[in-house]
């Protein structure tokens, strides 16, 4: 194709003009509506999006079924393991659900600070003030604005063991951190096998079980003040308090003689799935100790184990750092926040923050809630009743899982990666610097 | 525009299809109509052209609910275009016709490719919220973190290994399969992976590599073989730095078929006179292959190499599906997604720009080569 110079200049000019115009077109003018009523499917349908998938999803849907009938509101729940990735994309792309169940307050804070979620309605705020402690209310609050109420809760930091095995060998449940290390050494010398099994593998989230270990130790060793500053990045990962927590964890996880019971060497920590495999190892007795949150109960039941004080497997909380120190526990939970303020959505959000819903869901089994209106008798299994009593006790200091509170770039990014690198033998200072580097720029 | 789309979304799905197809046909018919009548002389046609020149750009922007001044500017540009078109070399209406044909394609390219590219370049120099200009901070962050350097290095390893191995393997297949009986069936078998989606292939291979603890039933093929031979199961995807190579195998497995098909066709195109002449000169098979066939298929080799290089530079699905970047297997495209997911649009865009800069030389080289070949013919 032979074009003259003038023609070329012309086409270039035309292209430039077209591009410029299209740029203007894409930036959107005054007439563009951003957000607004995205529901578009009637007044009494409320879409809820969350991480909870089958089998818990059925129980969740059952828990509000009656209420739906009474109030003529159809709650359409959609569960996805890709929630954390999808919710950001959907909210930024303008197709959010009406309500989202955030498993990480940090993710909620990320979205709230970008004005993607709406502040909580008055009814929800009243429920939060009445039925939750200030700690819990704080997890749904970003910059002094309440965005949502907590939903369910879990208590982390349990150490699972076999009571009968302990009784046979005269092993005692330890009362302080050093006691736990001594117990480990004792089990190792009595059996000649590593006592602990640890599994970090969880697909894209590989490494998260390790963050629970570090959080437990930071909270117990350095106290709540340092813990809160750590979450806010006022105490950096490279600080001595955090470094020492990693080192304490390393005393167990980096010791060839102590891990990885039933699986092999230290290198198998990263490759062992976090749920099924340790449960099987505990069940067949090849693993004596395992550190995991209360949901592990479900994996044990699937492995055909009776969980209870007199059952096959029971659990004690990771002990305080010094004997008799204050009982501090870490835990997790969900926050329900809204992207839409239609009447039906507000009603659902209020109902989910009420003790009625909490009792309805907890009585179906498998989960607990930190709602003060919850009747401990609702809980199904011994470990959950134990967890509720811990949550409702006034002497317990509760702190939310730190990695869930941190911005996703760290809490679900470099912190996970750092745990993997640490147990794979990367030098600790390098690991801490890498985790710290993930903090968002703004 | 958005009102129209909202209205469409309330219809019955079957009706929706009819409406969308109908609108599409109307637009196509309009374009064809204007293109058809454009070159005709006469006052009426001139007026129609003028109206179209001014109204089209303005209406287009009005549809997109843009600013008033932008709509006005579009109309003015259309008017200028009309006068240019009247004085065009090919006669009045020829430029109009040309643009009429090109506009739909150009619009799609501009909206789908050029604008996002420009926006990404802007984002790469802004903070994550896109509110303040931060200069090179995002790039400094990438090149000052060992983990991010590792990501860039991994990507470069992909580009160095995958294209070379797949091209060599594809060439070997192409050369030897041509000489065997049942050539067609072998080719289908080798080409088969190309027909599988990347995600599907990744899931298949993840199964191949899966490791279960020693003593338990192995579900991964490779580890089952190792166990049969009395070895310990090995978790392939967690062993650094080899895990990256285990991932690259998947891409090689897919791309070898592609290389083989192209190169096989090219080998068939090498003139038999040259081969006969080489035989008369007393070459052995290897010399013939290196000195006659390979130079003869050089253009095809370049196309294959560059195509696979670009594919391995922007590899995402294999890494995301198999390891999601765990154990230092991450590559740039995967990291882009990870950063975007945690609201770090600036850092994500910076990764995108780096990827763009890495792809660019290959694309330019490819274009230059193609041009050279055209001139040679």
mmCIF file of C-alpha atoms in Angstrom, chain B residues 3-340:
data_model
loop_
_atom_site.group_PDB
_atom_site.id
_atom_site.type_symbol
_atom_site.label_atom_id
_atom_site.label_comp_id
_atom_site.label_asym_id
_atom_site.label_seq_id
_atom_site.Cartn_x
_atom_site.Cartn_y
_atom_site.Cartn_z
ATOM 1 C CA UNK B 3 -29.655 2.643 30.269
ATOM 2 C CA UNK B 4 -30.035 0.645 27.083
ATOM 3 C CA UNK B 5 -27.968 -2.214 28.528
ATOM 4 C CA UNK B 6 -29.979 -2.119 31.753
ATOM 5 C CA UNK B 7 -33.179 -2.298 29.743
ATOM 6 C CA UNK B 8 -31.820 -5.257 27.797
ATOM 7 C CA UNK B 9 -30.891 -7.054 31.020
ATOM 8 C CA UNK B 10 -34.505 -7.030 32.177
ATOM 9 C CA UNK B 11 -35.699 -8.935 29.101
ATOM 10 C CA UNK B 12 -36.179 -12.628 28.641
ATOM 11 C CA UNK B 13 -32.789 -14.175 27.685
ATOM 12 C CA UNK B 14 -34.033 -15.315 24.253
ATOM 13 C CA UNK B 15 -35.366 -11.851 23.519
ATOM 14 C CA UNK B 16 -32.025 -10.418 24.685
ATOM 15 C CA UNK B 17 -30.192 -12.433 22.054
ATOM 16 C CA UNK B 18 -32.579 -11.185 19.374
ATOM 17 C CA UNK B 19 -32.194 -7.558 20.484
ATOM 18 C CA UNK B 20 -28.384 -7.691 20.620
ATOM 19 C CA UNK B 21 -28.081 -9.431 17.257
ATOM 20 C CA UNK B 22 -30.639 -7.025 15.794
ATOM 21 C CA UNK B 23 -28.750 -3.949 16.994
ATOM 22 C CA UNK B 24 -25.508 -5.402 15.669
ATOM 23 C CA UNK B 25 -27.043 -6.023 12.245
ATOM 24 C CA UNK B 26 -28.512 -2.507 12.137
ATOM 25 C CA UNK B 27 -25.102 -0.972 12.868
ATOM 26 C CA UNK B 28 -23.417 -3.122 10.233
ATOM 27 C CA UNK B 29 -26.143 -2.271 7.705
ATOM 28 C CA UNK B 30 -25.733 1.445 8.426
ATOM 29 C CA UNK B 31 -21.961 1.292 7.962
ATOM 30 C CA UNK B 32 -22.322 -0.646 4.713
ATOM 31 C CA UNK B 33 -24.982 1.765 3.479
ATOM 32 C CA UNK B 34 -22.771 4.803 4.069
ATOM 33 C CA UNK B 35 -19.723 3.080 2.595
ATOM 34 C CA UNK B 36 -21.793 2.167 -0.454
ATOM 35 C CA UNK B 37 -23.150 5.657 -1.187
ATOM 36 C CA UNK B 38 -20.037 7.576 -0.130
ATOM 37 C CA UNK B 39 -18.237 7.898 -3.453
ATOM 38 C CA UNK B 40 -21.350 8.839 -5.435
ATOM 39 C CA UNK B 41 -21.291 12.422 -6.702
ATOM 40 C CA UNK B 42 -24.238 14.741 -6.217
ATOM 41 C CA UNK B 43 -25.503 17.274 -3.704
ATOM 42 C CA UNK B 44 -27.719 14.865 -1.784
ATOM 43 C CA UNK B 45 -24.940 12.392 -1.168
ATOM 44 C CA UNK B 46 -22.616 15.181 -0.090
ATOM 45 C CA UNK B 47 -25.150 16.323 2.491
ATOM 46 C CA UNK B 48 -25.590 12.783 3.750
ATOM 47 C CA UNK B 49 -21.801 12.488 4.074
ATOM 48 C CA UNK B 50 -21.584 15.773 5.933
ATOM 49 C CA UNK B 51 -24.324 14.734 8.324
ATOM 50 C CA UNK B 52 -22.676 11.382 8.938
ATOM 51 C CA UNK B 53 -19.253 12.966 9.540
ATOM 52 C CA UNK B 54 -20.566 15.337 12.165
ATOM 53 C CA UNK B 55 -23.230 13.162 13.756
ATOM 54 C CA UNK B 56 -21.330 9.896 14.097
ATOM 55 C CA UNK B 57 -18.521 10.996 16.432
ATOM 56 C CA UNK B 58 -20.863 13.236 18.399
ATOM 57 C CA UNK B 59 -23.521 10.550 18.799
ATOM 58 C CA UNK B 60 -20.889 8.014 19.730
ATOM 59 C CA UNK B 61 -19.633 10.114 22.618
ATOM 60 C CA UNK B 62 -23.171 11.048 23.617
ATOM 61 C CA UNK B 63 -23.949 7.343 23.860
ATOM 62 C CA UNK B 64 -20.980 6.918 26.182
ATOM 63 C CA UNK B 65 -22.390 9.759 28.297
ATOM 64 C CA UNK B 66 -19.269 11.820 27.936
ATOM 65 C CA UNK B 67 -18.666 15.494 28.633
ATOM 66 C CA UNK B 68 -20.430 18.116 26.520
ATOM 67 C CA UNK B 69 -17.191 19.691 25.354
ATOM 68 C CA UNK B 70 -15.948 16.300 24.217
ATOM 69 C CA UNK B 71 -19.126 15.771 22.185
ATOM 70 C CA UNK B 72 -18.681 19.190 20.595
ATOM 71 C CA UNK B 73 -15.008 18.504 19.863
ATOM 72 C CA UNK B 74 -15.942 15.222 18.230
ATOM 73 C CA UNK B 75 -18.439 17.021 15.980
ATOM 74 C CA UNK B 76 -15.816 19.629 14.982
ATOM 75 C CA UNK B 77 -13.276 16.919 14.197
ATOM 76 C CA UNK B 78 -15.890 15.196 12.091
ATOM 77 C CA UNK B 79 -16.475 18.437 10.193
ATOM 78 C CA UNK B 80 -12.732 18.867 9.520
ATOM 79 C CA UNK B 81 -12.613 15.306 8.344
ATOM 80 C CA UNK B 82 -15.481 16.000 5.942
ATOM 81 C CA UNK B 83 -13.550 18.816 4.260
ATOM 82 C CA UNK B 84 -10.384 16.732 4.092
ATOM 83 C CA UNK B 85 -12.406 13.960 2.557
ATOM 84 C CA UNK B 86 -13.821 16.307 -0.123
ATOM 85 C CA UNK B 87 -10.293 17.118 -1.271
ATOM 86 C CA UNK B 88 -9.013 13.577 -0.973
ATOM 87 C CA UNK B 89 -6.796 12.231 -3.770
ATOM 88 C CA UNK B 90 -9.042 9.320 -4.528
ATOM 89 C CA UNK B 91 -11.985 11.608 -5.107
ATOM 90 C CA UNK B 92 -14.598 12.841 -2.669
ATOM 91 C CA UNK B 93 -15.849 10.101 -0.370
ATOM 92 C CA UNK B 94 -12.848 7.801 -0.771
ATOM 93 C CA UNK B 95 -11.401 8.631 2.647
ATOM 94 C CA UNK B 96 -14.888 8.378 4.090
ATOM 95 C CA UNK B 97 -15.181 4.918 2.647
ATOM 96 C CA UNK B 98 -11.798 3.887 4.005
ATOM 97 C CA UNK B 99 -12.667 5.086 7.496
ATOM 98 C CA UNK B 100 -16.089 3.532 7.322
ATOM 99 C CA UNK B 101 -14.459 0.165 6.807
ATOM 100 C CA UNK B 102 -11.783 0.690 9.415
ATOM 101 C CA UNK B 103 -13.747 2.353 12.209
ATOM 102 C CA UNK B 104 -15.246 -0.739 13.909
ATOM 103 C CA UNK B 105 -11.883 -2.505 14.043
ATOM 104 C CA UNK B 106 -9.978 0.631 15.075
ATOM 105 C CA UNK B 107 -12.511 1.375 17.803
ATOM 106 C CA UNK B 108 -12.170 -2.115 19.250
ATOM 107 C CA UNK B 109 -8.379 -1.937 19.157
ATOM 108 C CA UNK B 110 -8.350 1.523 20.727
ATOM 109 C CA UNK B 111 -10.806 0.655 23.488
ATOM 110 C CA UNK B 112 -9.503 -2.824 24.154
ATOM 111 C CA UNK B 113 -5.781 -2.398 23.692
ATOM 112 C CA UNK B 114 -4.397 1.094 23.267
ATOM 113 C CA UNK B 115 -6.278 2.825 26.083
ATOM 114 C CA UNK B 116 -5.607 0.130 28.704
ATOM 115 C CA UNK B 117 -1.934 0.242 27.716
ATOM 116 C CA UNK B 118 -1.764 3.999 28.188
ATOM 117 C CA UNK B 119 -3.681 3.757 31.474
ATOM 118 C CA UNK B 120 -1.310 1.079 32.731
ATOM 119 C CA UNK B 121 1.701 3.262 31.986
ATOM 120 C CA UNK B 122 0.101 6.066 33.976
ATOM 121 C CA UNK B 123 -0.816 3.749 36.856
ATOM 122 C CA UNK B 124 2.723 2.411 37.090
ATOM 123 C CA UNK B 125 3.945 5.841 38.201
ATOM 124 C CA UNK B 126 1.078 6.490 40.626
ATOM 125 C CA UNK B 127 0.438 5.198 44.138
ATOM 126 C CA UNK B 128 -1.921 2.280 44.686
ATOM 127 C CA UNK B 129 -4.985 4.526 44.907
ATOM 128 C CA UNK B 130 -4.000 6.382 41.771
ATOM 129 C CA UNK B 131 -4.146 9.714 43.594
ATOM 130 C CA UNK B 132 -0.562 10.929 43.732
ATOM 131 C CA UNK B 133 2.376 10.704 41.406
ATOM 132 C CA UNK B 134 5.187 8.667 42.994
ATOM 133 C CA UNK B 135 7.733 8.631 40.196
ATOM 134 C CA UNK B 136 9.762 5.455 40.013
ATOM 135 C CA UNK B 137 8.842 4.217 43.517
ATOM 136 C CA UNK B 138 6.958 1.172 42.259
ATOM 137 C CA UNK B 139 9.893 0.098 40.119
ATOM 138 C CA UNK B 140 12.342 0.757 42.933
ATOM 139 C CA UNK B 141 10.198 -1.473 45.141
ATOM 140 C CA UNK B 142 10.262 -4.252 42.555
ATOM 141 C CA UNK B 143 14.011 -4.175 42.008
ATOM 142 C CA UNK B 144 14.963 -3.762 45.664
ATOM 143 C CA UNK B 145 13.110 -6.831 46.981
ATOM 144 C CA UNK B 146 14.851 -10.185 46.606
ATOM 145 C CA UNK B 147 11.506 -11.933 46.151
ATOM 146 C CA UNK B 148 10.497 -9.663 43.298
ATOM 147 C CA UNK B 149 13.897 -10.018 41.657
ATOM 148 C CA UNK B 150 13.339 -13.732 41.874
ATOM 149 C CA UNK B 151 10.035 -13.267 40.034
ATOM 150 C CA UNK B 152 11.735 -11.374 37.195
ATOM 151 C CA UNK B 153 14.555 -13.922 37.043
ATOM 152 C CA UNK B 154 12.049 -16.790 36.930
ATOM 153 C CA UNK B 155 10.320 -15.157 33.977
ATOM 154 C CA UNK B 156 13.644 -14.828 32.169
ATOM 155 C CA UNK B 157 14.429 -18.490 32.901
ATOM 156 C CA UNK B 158 11.091 -19.405 31.326
ATOM 157 C CA UNK B 159 11.968 -17.453 28.189
ATOM 158 C CA UNK B 160 15.438 -18.953 27.946
ATOM 159 C CA UNK B 161 14.376 -22.569 28.430
ATOM 160 C CA UNK B 162 10.888 -23.120 27.066
ATOM 161 C CA UNK B 163 11.191 -21.772 23.485
ATOM 162 C CA UNK B 164 14.552 -23.406 22.881
ATOM 163 C CA UNK B 165 13.609 -26.862 24.156
ATOM 164 C CA UNK B 166 10.199 -26.920 22.474
ATOM 165 C CA UNK B 167 11.647 -25.765 19.148
ATOM 166 C CA UNK B 168 14.438 -28.342 19.215
ATOM 167 C CA UNK B 169 12.021 -31.089 20.212
ATOM 168 C CA UNK B 170 9.497 -29.951 17.620
ATOM 169 C CA UNK B 171 12.169 -29.879 14.932
ATOM 170 C CA UNK B 172 13.323 -33.379 15.840
ATOM 171 C CA UNK B 173 9.754 -34.670 15.735
ATOM 172 C CA UNK B 174 9.069 -32.914 12.451
ATOM 173 C CA UNK B 175 12.229 -34.288 10.798
ATOM 174 C CA UNK B 176 11.936 -37.877 11.986
ATOM 175 C CA UNK B 177 8.190 -38.357 11.951
ATOM 176 C CA UNK B 178 8.114 -37.315 8.300
ATOM 177 C CA UNK B 179 10.157 -40.388 7.469
ATOM 178 C CA UNK B 180 8.034 -42.921 9.362
ATOM 179 C CA UNK B 181 4.914 -44.833 8.442
ATOM 180 C CA UNK B 182 1.789 -43.646 10.190
ATOM 181 C CA UNK B 183 3.105 -40.075 10.152
ATOM 182 C CA UNK B 184 -0.382 -38.620 10.466
ATOM 183 C CA UNK B 185 -1.221 -40.456 13.692
ATOM 184 C CA UNK B 186 2.041 -39.565 15.388
ATOM 185 C CA UNK B 187 1.499 -35.931 14.471
ATOM 186 C CA UNK B 188 -1.995 -35.954 15.921
ATOM 187 C CA UNK B 189 -0.628 -37.425 19.149
ATOM 188 C CA UNK B 190 2.134 -34.827 19.468
ATOM 189 C CA UNK B 191 -0.197 -31.985 18.554
ATOM 190 C CA UNK B 192 -2.899 -33.098 20.979
ATOM 191 C CA UNK B 193 -1.649 -31.105 24.023
ATOM 192 C CA UNK B 194 -2.028 -27.917 21.976
ATOM 193 C CA UNK B 195 -5.770 -28.568 21.913
ATOM 194 C CA UNK B 196 -6.011 -28.741 25.707
ATOM 195 C CA UNK B 197 -6.540 -25.513 27.600
ATOM 196 C CA UNK B 198 -3.584 -24.375 29.692
ATOM 197 C CA UNK B 199 -5.561 -24.737 32.899
ATOM 198 C CA UNK B 200 -6.577 -28.266 31.949
ATOM 199 C CA UNK B 201 -2.995 -29.169 31.153
ATOM 200 C CA UNK B 202 -1.856 -27.674 34.463
ATOM 201 C CA UNK B 203 -4.341 -29.745 36.427
ATOM 202 C CA UNK B 204 -3.242 -32.902 34.601
ATOM 203 C CA UNK B 205 0.400 -32.184 35.395
ATOM 204 C CA UNK B 206 -0.301 -31.209 38.967
ATOM 205 C CA UNK B 207 -1.700 -34.695 39.345
ATOM 206 C CA UNK B 208 1.418 -36.129 37.732
ATOM 207 C CA UNK B 209 3.567 -34.356 40.325
ATOM 208 C CA UNK B 210 1.344 -34.868 43.378
ATOM 209 C CA UNK B 211 3.111 -36.410 46.343
ATOM 210 C CA UNK B 212 1.515 -38.213 49.248
ATOM 211 C CA UNK B 213 3.435 -39.039 52.425
ATOM 212 C CA UNK B 214 5.619 -42.137 52.254
ATOM 213 C CA UNK B 215 3.715 -45.279 53.088
ATOM 214 C CA UNK B 216 0.401 -43.912 51.877
ATOM 215 C CA UNK B 217 -1.208 -44.634 48.536
ATOM 216 C CA UNK B 218 0.337 -42.415 45.872
ATOM 217 C CA UNK B 219 -2.104 -40.610 43.576
ATOM 218 C CA UNK B 220 0.558 -38.876 41.465
ATOM 219 C CA UNK B 221 1.844 -40.879 38.524
ATOM 220 C CA UNK B 222 5.490 -39.857 38.795
ATOM 221 C CA UNK B 223 5.687 -40.558 42.518
ATOM 222 C CA UNK B 224 3.952 -43.894 42.029
ATOM 223 C CA UNK B 225 6.714 -44.814 39.576
ATOM 224 C CA UNK B 226 9.368 -43.666 42.043
ATOM 225 C CA UNK B 227 7.757 -45.715 44.823
ATOM 226 C CA UNK B 228 7.567 -48.809 42.570
ATOM 227 C CA UNK B 229 11.298 -48.517 42.086
ATOM 228 C CA UNK B 230 11.692 -48.339 45.855
ATOM 229 C CA UNK B 231 12.356 -44.605 46.192
ATOM 230 C CA UNK B 232 10.896 -41.982 48.526
ATOM 231 C CA UNK B 233 8.039 -39.859 47.165
ATOM 232 C CA UNK B 234 9.305 -36.427 46.158
ATOM 233 C CA UNK B 235 7.149 -33.312 46.204
ATOM 234 C CA UNK B 236 8.236 -31.958 42.845
ATOM 235 C CA UNK B 237 6.569 -28.562 43.101
ATOM 236 C CA UNK B 238 8.199 -27.709 46.438
ATOM 237 C CA UNK B 239 11.800 -28.472 45.530
ATOM 238 C CA UNK B 240 13.634 -25.250 44.757
ATOM 239 C CA UNK B 241 14.946 -24.258 42.276
ATOM 240 C CA UNK B 242 13.933 -27.243 40.172
ATOM 241 C CA UNK B 243 10.212 -26.670 40.642
ATOM 242 C CA UNK B 244 10.319 -23.868 38.070
ATOM 243 C CA UNK B 245 11.688 -26.335 35.542
ATOM 244 C CA UNK B 246 8.949 -28.813 36.415
ATOM 245 C CA UNK B 247 6.462 -26.081 35.544
ATOM 246 C CA UNK B 248 8.287 -25.215 32.326
ATOM 247 C CA UNK B 249 7.896 -28.850 31.264
ATOM 248 C CA UNK B 250 4.152 -28.234 30.978
ATOM 249 C CA UNK B 251 4.616 -25.349 28.558
ATOM 250 C CA UNK B 252 7.143 -27.359 26.559
ATOM 251 C CA UNK B 253 4.719 -30.261 26.429
ATOM 252 C CA UNK B 254 2.065 -27.949 24.995
ATOM 253 C CA UNK B 255 4.210 -25.934 22.597
ATOM 254 C CA UNK B 256 6.203 -28.802 21.090
ATOM 255 C CA UNK B 257 3.183 -29.836 19.050
ATOM 256 C CA UNK B 258 2.784 -26.307 17.732
ATOM 257 C CA UNK B 259 6.476 -26.123 16.767
ATOM 258 C CA UNK B 260 6.301 -29.520 15.089
ATOM 259 C CA UNK B 261 3.312 -28.668 12.889
ATOM 260 C CA UNK B 262 4.816 -25.399 11.609
ATOM 261 C CA UNK B 263 8.303 -26.813 11.090
ATOM 262 C CA UNK B 264 7.038 -29.967 9.438
ATOM 263 C CA UNK B 265 5.222 -27.865 6.843
ATOM 264 C CA UNK B 266 8.368 -25.767 6.355
ATOM 265 C CA UNK B 267 10.573 -28.851 5.877
ATOM 266 C CA UNK B 268 8.237 -30.106 3.174
ATOM 267 C CA UNK B 269 8.803 -26.786 1.414
ATOM 268 C CA UNK B 270 12.581 -27.179 1.144
ATOM 269 C CA UNK B 271 13.298 -27.659 -2.593
ATOM 270 C CA UNK B 272 14.236 -31.257 -3.456
ATOM 271 C CA UNK B 273 16.871 -29.994 -5.927
ATOM 272 C CA UNK B 274 18.900 -28.638 -3.006
ATOM 273 C CA UNK B 275 18.669 -31.894 -1.128
ATOM 274 C CA UNK B 276 19.666 -33.903 -4.196
ATOM 275 C CA UNK B 277 22.570 -31.578 -4.867
ATOM 276 C CA UNK B 278 23.719 -32.004 -1.294
ATOM 277 C CA UNK B 279 23.572 -35.784 -1.650
ATOM 278 C CA UNK B 280 25.617 -35.662 -4.857
ATOM 279 C CA UNK B 281 28.231 -33.695 -2.944
ATOM 280 C CA UNK B 282 28.443 -36.658 -0.609
ATOM 281 C CA UNK B 283 27.045 -35.180 2.612
ATOM 282 C CA UNK B 284 25.919 -37.428 5.396
ATOM 283 C CA UNK B 285 22.469 -37.077 7.000
ATOM 284 C CA UNK B 286 23.580 -34.750 9.791
ATOM 285 C CA UNK B 287 25.408 -32.348 7.457
ATOM 286 C CA UNK B 288 22.435 -32.286 5.141
ATOM 287 C CA UNK B 289 20.157 -31.449 8.040
ATOM 288 C CA UNK B 290 22.342 -28.674 9.438
ATOM 289 C CA UNK B 291 23.510 -27.093 6.194
ATOM 290 C CA UNK B 292 20.517 -27.478 3.934
ATOM 291 C CA UNK B 293 17.307 -28.004 5.851
ATOM 292 C CA UNK B 294 17.844 -25.647 8.785
ATOM 293 C CA UNK B 295 18.809 -22.645 6.608
ATOM 294 C CA UNK B 296 15.913 -23.534 4.336
ATOM 295 C CA UNK B 297 13.368 -23.251 7.161
ATOM 296 C CA UNK B 298 14.952 -20.286 8.923
ATOM 297 C CA UNK B 299 11.881 -18.011 8.574
ATOM 298 C CA UNK B 300 9.624 -20.667 10.091
ATOM 299 C CA UNK B 301 12.104 -21.252 12.915
ATOM 300 C CA UNK B 302 12.072 -17.559 13.774
ATOM 301 C CA UNK B 303 8.286 -17.441 13.813
ATOM 302 C CA UNK B 304 8.112 -20.493 16.076
ATOM 303 C CA UNK B 305 10.809 -19.250 18.443
ATOM 304 C CA UNK B 306 9.324 -15.781 18.812
ATOM 305 C CA UNK B 307 5.774 -17.055 19.237
ATOM 306 C CA UNK B 308 6.773 -19.454 22.004
ATOM 307 C CA UNK B 309 8.988 -16.785 23.612
ATOM 308 C CA UNK B 310 6.038 -14.434 23.894
ATOM 309 C CA UNK B 311 3.868 -17.247 25.240
ATOM 310 C CA UNK B 312 6.419 -18.079 27.929
ATOM 311 C CA UNK B 313 6.951 -14.424 28.850
ATOM 312 C CA UNK B 314 3.306 -13.920 29.658
ATOM 313 C CA UNK B 315 2.722 -17.355 31.167
ATOM 314 C CA UNK B 316 0.160 -17.096 33.939
ATOM 315 C CA UNK B 317 -2.332 -19.934 34.018
ATOM 316 C CA UNK B 318 0.216 -22.721 34.424
ATOM 317 C CA UNK B 319 1.871 -21.081 37.426
ATOM 318 C CA UNK B 320 -1.391 -19.922 38.974
ATOM 319 C CA UNK B 321 -3.036 -23.325 38.680
ATOM 320 C CA UNK B 322 -0.103 -25.444 39.780
ATOM 321 C CA UNK B 323 1.603 -23.491 42.567
ATOM 322 C CA UNK B 324 0.068 -19.999 42.647
ATOM 323 C CA UNK B 325 3.634 -18.780 43.000
ATOM 324 C CA UNK B 326 4.375 -20.763 46.161
ATOM 325 C CA UNK B 327 7.984 -21.864 46.815
ATOM 326 C CA UNK B 328 9.508 -19.155 44.618
ATOM 327 C CA UNK B 329 7.882 -20.240 41.377
ATOM 328 C CA UNK B 330 6.104 -16.950 40.750
ATOM 329 C CA UNK B 331 6.428 -15.177 37.409
ATOM 330 C CA UNK B 332 5.650 -11.598 36.429
ATOM 331 C CA UNK B 333 2.100 -12.187 35.187
ATOM 332 C CA UNK B 334 1.202 -14.099 38.350
ATOM 333 C CA UNK B 335 2.682 -11.360 40.516
ATOM 334 C CA UNK B 336 0.695 -8.739 38.588
ATOM 335 C CA UNK B 337 -2.497 -10.523 39.540
ATOM 336 C CA UNK B 338 -1.386 -11.026 43.147
ATOM 337 C CA UNK B 339 -0.576 -7.347 43.583
ATOM 338 C CA UNK B 340 -3.792 -6.229 41.905
#
